[in-house]
Amino acid sequence: MNDTDFDLRAAMAESLRGRAGAWALVEGFAALWGEPLRPGDGFTDAELDAAERRLGLRLPVALREAYRLFGRRADLTGNHNRLLPPEELFVLDGALVYQEENQACAHWGVLLADLDQDDPPTVGRPDLADKSEERWEPWEERFSTAAVVMAMMEKLLQDDELSVFAESDAEVPEGLTELPRLGRGCRWFAWPDVLVVAIDEDFVVARARTEQARDAFAEL
């Protein structure tokens, strides 16, 4: 993909309008910041149907679309937190769990009561020492938004020479262009060939497309 073919700011804004925009953002982002999506990067309908039979429920349309589009792309689904493959989806206290934190310290899911929605809201739940205190809490308003944020975040968290992780008290450097708000607690910023996210005001991670861009950004 040519750099001028994909407008990240516009794609992020459009993703908030619905599923079509969300998947277009994932496709454009994957091509520009890694490798283009290919047919083999997703799970098959047969695999998703098997998960439905095993669980005895119907998967939401948006979840099936995301799994078919990029569910096997580890760089977009498993650098830090992990998208569960269809055979590992499970139900926990009234919610279908689709993602877990890398040490299983938190889970994300969709309430069973919302599975009939095409693009349902998502919920999150920490793993607490006192299990009686655990509750599903609202996360993203739509699964498609949660899936886009996962894909972008996991790419930025890829552990290689192009990602830069800041200390918990780091601040976003001046001179960056702020992008549309996308994801709970996330603020996104752009710099030439660099994408930055600040999470809950206390954690910053950046990823460059080239080593030259990384070195230039590091000088900030």
mmCIF file of C-alpha atoms in Angstrom:
data_model
loop_
_atom_site.group_PDB
_atom_site.id
_atom_site.type_symbol
_atom_site.label_atom_id
_atom_site.label_comp_id
_atom_site.label_asym_id
_atom_site.label_seq_id
_atom_site.Cartn_x
_atom_site.Cartn_y
_atom_site.Cartn_z
ATOM 1 C CA MET A 1 0.000 0.000 0.000
ATOM 2 C CA ASN A 2 1.289 3.455 -0.882
ATOM 3 C CA ASP A 3 1.497 5.846 2.063
ATOM 4 C CA THR A 4 -0.967 8.217 0.392
ATOM 5 C CA ASP A 5 -3.591 5.481 -0.023
ATOM 6 C CA PHE A 6 -4.490 5.314 3.656
ATOM 7 C CA ASP A 7 -5.549 8.225 5.848
ATOM 8 C CA LEU A 8 -5.237 6.966 9.432
ATOM 9 C CA ARG A 9 -7.066 9.919 10.967
ATOM 10 C CA ALA A 10 -10.042 9.583 8.624
ATOM 11 C CA ALA A 11 -10.110 5.795 9.005
ATOM 12 C CA MET A 12 -10.128 6.038 12.804
ATOM 13 C CA ALA A 13 -13.016 8.485 12.706
ATOM 14 C CA GLU A 14 -14.953 6.300 10.263
ATOM 15 C CA SER A 15 -14.379 3.203 12.405
ATOM 16 C CA LEU A 16 -16.532 4.755 15.112
ATOM 17 C CA ARG A 17 -19.513 4.746 12.758
ATOM 18 C CA GLY A 18 -19.816 0.973 12.502
ATOM 19 C CA ARG A 19 -18.384 -2.378 11.496
ATOM 20 C CA ALA A 20 -17.527 -1.585 7.882
ATOM 21 C CA GLY A 21 -15.359 1.340 8.927
ATOM 22 C CA ALA A 22 -13.777 -0.716 11.698
ATOM 23 C CA TRP A 23 -12.674 -3.500 9.381
ATOM 24 C CA ALA A 24 -11.447 -1.008 6.780
ATOM 25 C CA LEU A 25 -9.270 0.546 9.498
ATOM 26 C CA VAL A 26 -7.828 -2.847 10.460
ATOM 27 C CA GLU A 27 -7.040 -3.643 6.826
ATOM 28 C CA GLY A 28 -5.398 -0.280 6.146
ATOM 29 C CA PHE A 29 -3.515 -0.251 9.429
ATOM 30 C CA ALA A 30 -2.202 -3.797 8.963
ATOM 31 C CA ALA A 31 -0.917 -3.008 5.479
ATOM 32 C CA LEU A 32 0.753 0.243 6.466
ATOM 33 C CA TRP A 33 2.250 -0.885 9.776
ATOM 34 C CA GLY A 34 3.026 -4.493 8.959
ATOM 35 C CA GLU A 35 1.814 -6.874 6.270
ATOM 36 C CA PRO A 36 -1.443 -6.707 4.281
ATOM 37 C CA LEU A 37 -4.190 -9.024 5.427
ATOM 38 C CA ARG A 38 -4.515 -12.229 3.436
ATOM 39 C CA PRO A 39 -7.273 -14.879 3.271
ATOM 40 C CA GLY A 40 -5.365 -17.268 5.522
ATOM 41 C CA ASP A 41 -5.133 -14.665 8.300
ATOM 42 C CA GLY A 42 -8.623 -15.459 9.532
ATOM 43 C CA PHE A 43 -10.510 -18.450 10.868
ATOM 44 C CA THR A 44 -12.974 -20.258 8.655
ATOM 45 C CA ASP A 45 -16.746 -20.342 8.990
ATOM 46 C CA ALA A 46 -16.433 -24.054 9.727
ATOM 47 C CA GLU A 47 -14.190 -23.338 12.718
ATOM 48 C CA LEU A 48 -16.559 -20.669 14.013
ATOM 49 C CA ASP A 49 -19.579 -22.932 13.470
ATOM 50 C CA ALA A 50 -17.827 -25.634 15.489
ATOM 51 C CA ALA A 51 -17.309 -23.172 18.342
ATOM 52 C CA GLU A 52 -21.010 -22.307 18.275
ATOM 53 C CA ARG A 53 -21.981 -25.987 18.486
ATOM 54 C CA ARG A 54 -19.553 -26.613 21.339
ATOM 55 C CA LEU A 55 -20.802 -23.612 23.310
ATOM 56 C CA GLY A 56 -24.458 -23.981 22.379
ATOM 57 C CA LEU A 57 -24.821 -20.329 21.371
ATOM 58 C CA ARG A 58 -24.631 -18.017 18.374
ATOM 59 C CA LEU A 59 -21.611 -15.753 17.921
ATOM 60 C CA PRO A 60 -22.385 -12.098 17.135
ATOM 61 C CA VAL A 61 -21.935 -11.006 13.528
ATOM 62 C CA ALA A 62 -19.123 -8.582 14.405
ATOM 63 C CA LEU A 63 -17.183 -11.226 16.278
ATOM 64 C CA ARG A 64 -17.420 -13.651 13.368
ATOM 65 C CA GLU A 65 -16.308 -10.926 10.946
ATOM 66 C CA ALA A 66 -13.263 -10.044 13.043
ATOM 67 C CA TYR A 67 -12.229 -13.664 13.475
ATOM 68 C CA ARG A 68 -12.608 -14.310 9.735
ATOM 69 C CA LEU A 69 -10.646 -11.179 8.825
ATOM 70 C CA PHE A 70 -7.595 -11.280 11.109
ATOM 71 C CA GLY A 71 -8.128 -13.781 13.922
ATOM 72 C CA ARG A 72 -4.924 -15.701 13.103
ATOM 73 C CA ARG A 73 -2.681 -12.643 12.787
ATOM 74 C CA ALA A 74 -0.576 -12.934 15.933
ATOM 75 C CA ASP A 75 0.920 -9.460 15.459
ATOM 76 C CA LEU A 76 -2.594 -7.997 15.724
ATOM 77 C CA THR A 77 -4.040 -10.335 18.329
ATOM 78 C CA GLY A 78 -1.362 -11.698 20.642
ATOM 79 C CA ASN A 79 1.699 -9.599 21.406
ATOM 80 C CA HIS A 80 0.502 -8.758 24.919
ATOM 81 C CA ASN A 81 -3.107 -9.751 25.506
ATOM 82 C CA ARG A 82 -4.452 -12.733 23.591
ATOM 83 C CA LEU A 83 -7.482 -13.165 21.367
ATOM 84 C CA LEU A 84 -8.783 -16.630 22.150
ATOM 85 C CA PRO A 85 -9.034 -18.954 19.138
ATOM 86 C CA PRO A 86 -12.543 -20.310 18.481
ATOM 87 C CA GLU A 87 -11.799 -23.622 20.183
ATOM 88 C CA GLU A 88 -10.878 -21.775 23.406
ATOM 89 C CA LEU A 89 -13.851 -19.432 23.670
ATOM 90 C CA PHE A 90 -15.654 -20.014 26.955
ATOM 91 C CA VAL A 91 -18.488 -18.719 29.114
ATOM 92 C CA LEU A 92 -17.797 -17.152 32.501
ATOM 93 C CA ASP A 93 -20.519 -15.816 34.792
ATOM 94 C CA GLY A 94 -22.933 -14.862 32.042
ATOM 95 C CA ALA A 95 -20.450 -13.642 29.431
ATOM 96 C CA LEU A 96 -18.729 -15.128 26.408
ATOM 97 C CA VAL A 97 -14.992 -14.571 26.927
ATOM 98 C CA TYR A 98 -12.992 -13.799 23.774
ATOM 99 C CA GLN A 99 -9.776 -12.188 25.073
ATOM 100 C CA GLU A 100 -7.480 -12.617 28.057
ATOM 101 C CA GLU A 101 -4.591 -10.678 29.543
ATOM 102 C CA ASN A 102 -1.185 -12.283 28.963
ATOM 103 C CA GLN A 103 -1.041 -13.684 32.513
ATOM 104 C CA ALA A 104 -4.806 -14.272 32.707
ATOM 105 C CA CYS A 105 -5.094 -11.327 35.111
ATOM 106 C CA ALA A 106 -8.096 -9.949 33.202
ATOM 107 C CA HIS A 107 -10.646 -11.076 30.647
ATOM 108 C CA TRP A 108 -12.873 -9.384 28.111
ATOM 109 C CA GLY A 109 -16.159 -10.658 26.792
ATOM 110 C CA VAL A 110 -19.713 -10.102 25.628
ATOM 111 C CA LEU A 111 -22.658 -10.647 27.944
ATOM 112 C CA LEU A 112 -24.786 -13.618 26.892
ATOM 113 C CA ALA A 113 -27.815 -11.334 27.008
ATOM 114 C CA ASP A 114 -26.233 -9.195 24.254
ATOM 115 C CA LEU A 115 -25.197 -11.986 21.874
ATOM 116 C CA ASP A 116 -28.247 -11.375 19.682
ATOM 117 C CA GLN A 117 -26.889 -7.945 18.721
ATOM 118 C CA ASP A 118 -24.824 -7.722 15.521
ATOM 119 C CA ASP A 119 -22.181 -5.529 17.166
ATOM 120 C CA PRO A 120 -22.743 -5.822 20.918
ATOM 121 C CA PRO A 121 -21.058 -3.919 23.736
ATOM 122 C CA THR A 122 -18.134 -5.560 25.494
ATOM 123 C CA VAL A 123 -17.290 -6.006 29.155
ATOM 124 C CA GLY A 124 -14.080 -6.435 31.123
ATOM 125 C CA ARG A 125 -13.253 -8.236 34.353
ATOM 126 C CA PRO A 126 -10.048 -8.279 36.431
ATOM 127 C CA ASP A 127 -8.792 -11.413 38.140
ATOM 128 C CA LEU A 128 -8.948 -10.597 41.853
ATOM 129 C CA ALA A 129 -7.712 -12.491 44.890
ATOM 130 C CA ASP A 130 -11.207 -12.226 46.345
ATOM 131 C CA LYS A 131 -13.331 -13.850 43.653
ATOM 132 C CA SER A 132 -16.511 -12.569 45.286
ATOM 133 C CA GLU A 133 -15.430 -9.044 44.303
ATOM 134 C CA GLU A 134 -15.088 -9.822 40.591
ATOM 135 C CA ARG A 135 -17.696 -8.239 38.330
ATOM 136 C CA TRP A 136 -18.150 -7.702 34.616
ATOM 137 C CA GLU A 137 -17.885 -3.975 33.959
ATOM 138 C CA PRO A 138 -18.734 -2.072 30.748
ATOM 139 C CA TRP A 139 -15.777 -1.800 28.374
ATOM 140 C CA GLU A 140 -16.373 -0.685 24.758
ATOM 141 C CA GLU A 141 -19.773 0.272 23.350
ATOM 142 C CA ARG A 142 -19.251 -2.013 20.334
ATOM 143 C CA PHE A 143 -17.255 -5.179 19.772
ATOM 144 C CA SER A 144 -15.928 -3.774 16.493
ATOM 145 C CA THR A 145 -14.340 -0.886 18.396
ATOM 146 C CA ALA A 146 -12.770 -3.284 20.891
ATOM 147 C CA ALA A 147 -11.411 -5.377 18.012
ATOM 148 C CA VAL A 148 -9.860 -2.372 16.241
ATOM 149 C CA VAL A 149 -8.224 -1.137 19.436
ATOM 150 C CA MET A 150 -6.888 -4.648 20.063
ATOM 151 C CA ALA A 151 -5.348 -4.856 16.585
ATOM 152 C CA MET A 152 -3.675 -1.446 16.821
ATOM 153 C CA MET A 153 -2.552 -1.848 20.412
ATOM 154 C CA GLU A 154 -1.112 -5.315 19.914
ATOM 155 C CA LYS A 155 0.916 -4.073 16.939
ATOM 156 C CA LEU A 156 2.356 -1.209 18.971
ATOM 157 C CA LEU A 157 3.218 -3.662 21.742
ATOM 158 C CA GLN A 158 5.187 -5.910 19.402
ATOM 159 C CA ASP A 159 8.482 -6.607 21.126
ATOM 160 C CA ASP A 160 11.060 -5.631 18.518
ATOM 161 C CA GLU A 161 13.349 -2.776 17.573
ATOM 162 C CA LEU A 162 10.553 -0.598 16.152
ATOM 163 C CA SER A 163 8.494 -0.266 19.337
ATOM 164 C CA VAL A 164 9.382 2.135 22.149
ATOM 165 C CA PHE A 165 7.971 1.581 25.639
ATOM 166 C CA ALA A 166 7.959 4.479 28.095
ATOM 167 C CA GLU A 167 8.020 4.480 31.876
ATOM 168 C CA SER A 168 4.727 4.781 33.705
ATOM 169 C CA ASP A 169 5.271 8.481 34.425
ATOM 170 C CA ALA A 170 6.222 9.376 30.838
ATOM 171 C CA GLU A 171 4.440 12.146 28.968
ATOM 172 C CA VAL A 172 3.595 12.420 25.304
ATOM 173 C CA PRO A 173 6.166 14.698 23.619
ATOM 174 C CA GLU A 174 5.026 18.043 22.257
ATOM 175 C CA GLY A 175 4.571 18.517 18.543
ATOM 176 C CA LEU A 176 2.566 15.361 17.863
ATOM 177 C CA THR A 177 -0.771 15.395 16.050
ATOM 178 C CA GLU A 178 -3.624 14.062 18.158
ATOM 179 C CA LEU A 179 -5.864 11.554 16.388
ATOM 180 C CA PRO A 180 -9.531 10.721 17.038
ATOM 181 C CA ARG A 181 -10.301 9.149 20.395
ATOM 182 C CA LEU A 182 -10.586 5.415 19.946
ATOM 183 C CA GLY A 183 -10.758 2.963 22.813
ATOM 184 C CA ARG A 184 -11.369 3.247 26.511
ATOM 185 C CA GLY A 185 -8.658 5.312 28.201
ATOM 186 C CA CYS A 186 -6.653 5.672 24.973
ATOM 187 C CA ARG A 187 -5.317 8.817 23.318
ATOM 188 C CA TRP A 188 -3.626 8.366 19.949
ATOM 189 C CA PHE A 189 -0.995 10.612 18.398
ATOM 190 C CA ALA A 190 0.868 10.687 15.099
ATOM 191 C CA TRP A 191 4.353 11.820 14.164
ATOM 192 C CA PRO A 192 5.997 11.169 10.772
ATOM 193 C CA ASP A 193 6.037 7.373 10.414
ATOM 194 C CA VAL A 194 5.354 6.970 14.144
ATOM 195 C CA LEU A 195 2.146 6.081 15.998
ATOM 196 C CA VAL A 196 1.828 6.766 19.737
ATOM 197 C CA VAL A 197 -0.791 5.760 22.282
ATOM 198 C CA ALA A 198 -1.143 7.043 25.832
ATOM 199 C CA ILE A 199 -3.217 4.766 28.028
ATOM 200 C CA ASP A 200 -5.045 6.137 31.063
ATOM 201 C CA GLU A 201 -2.573 9.038 31.203
ATOM 202 C CA ASP A 202 0.186 6.890 32.739
ATOM 203 C CA PHE A 203 1.532 4.531 30.068
ATOM 204 C CA VAL A 204 2.917 5.501 26.691
ATOM 205 C CA VAL A 205 4.031 3.258 23.832
ATOM 206 C CA ALA A 206 5.137 4.241 20.347
ATOM 207 C CA ARG A 207 5.878 2.285 17.204
ATOM 208 C CA ALA A 208 7.814 3.467 14.165
ATOM 209 C CA ARG A 209 7.539 2.140 10.643
ATOM 210 C CA THR A 210 11.287 2.416 10.069
ATOM 211 C CA GLU A 211 14.462 2.507 12.143
ATOM 212 C CA GLN A 212 15.119 6.024 10.879
ATOM 213 C CA ALA A 213 11.755 7.220 12.151
ATOM 214 C CA ARG A 214 12.356 5.494 15.479
ATOM 215 C CA ASP A 215 15.722 7.211 15.933
ATOM 216 C CA ALA A 216 14.314 10.606 15.003
ATOM 217 C CA PHE A 217 11.391 10.169 17.381
ATOM 218 C CA ALA A 218 13.714 9.068 20.174
ATOM 219 C CA GLU A 219 15.379 12.483 20.047
ATOM 220 C CA LEU A 220 12.122 14.019 21.273
#
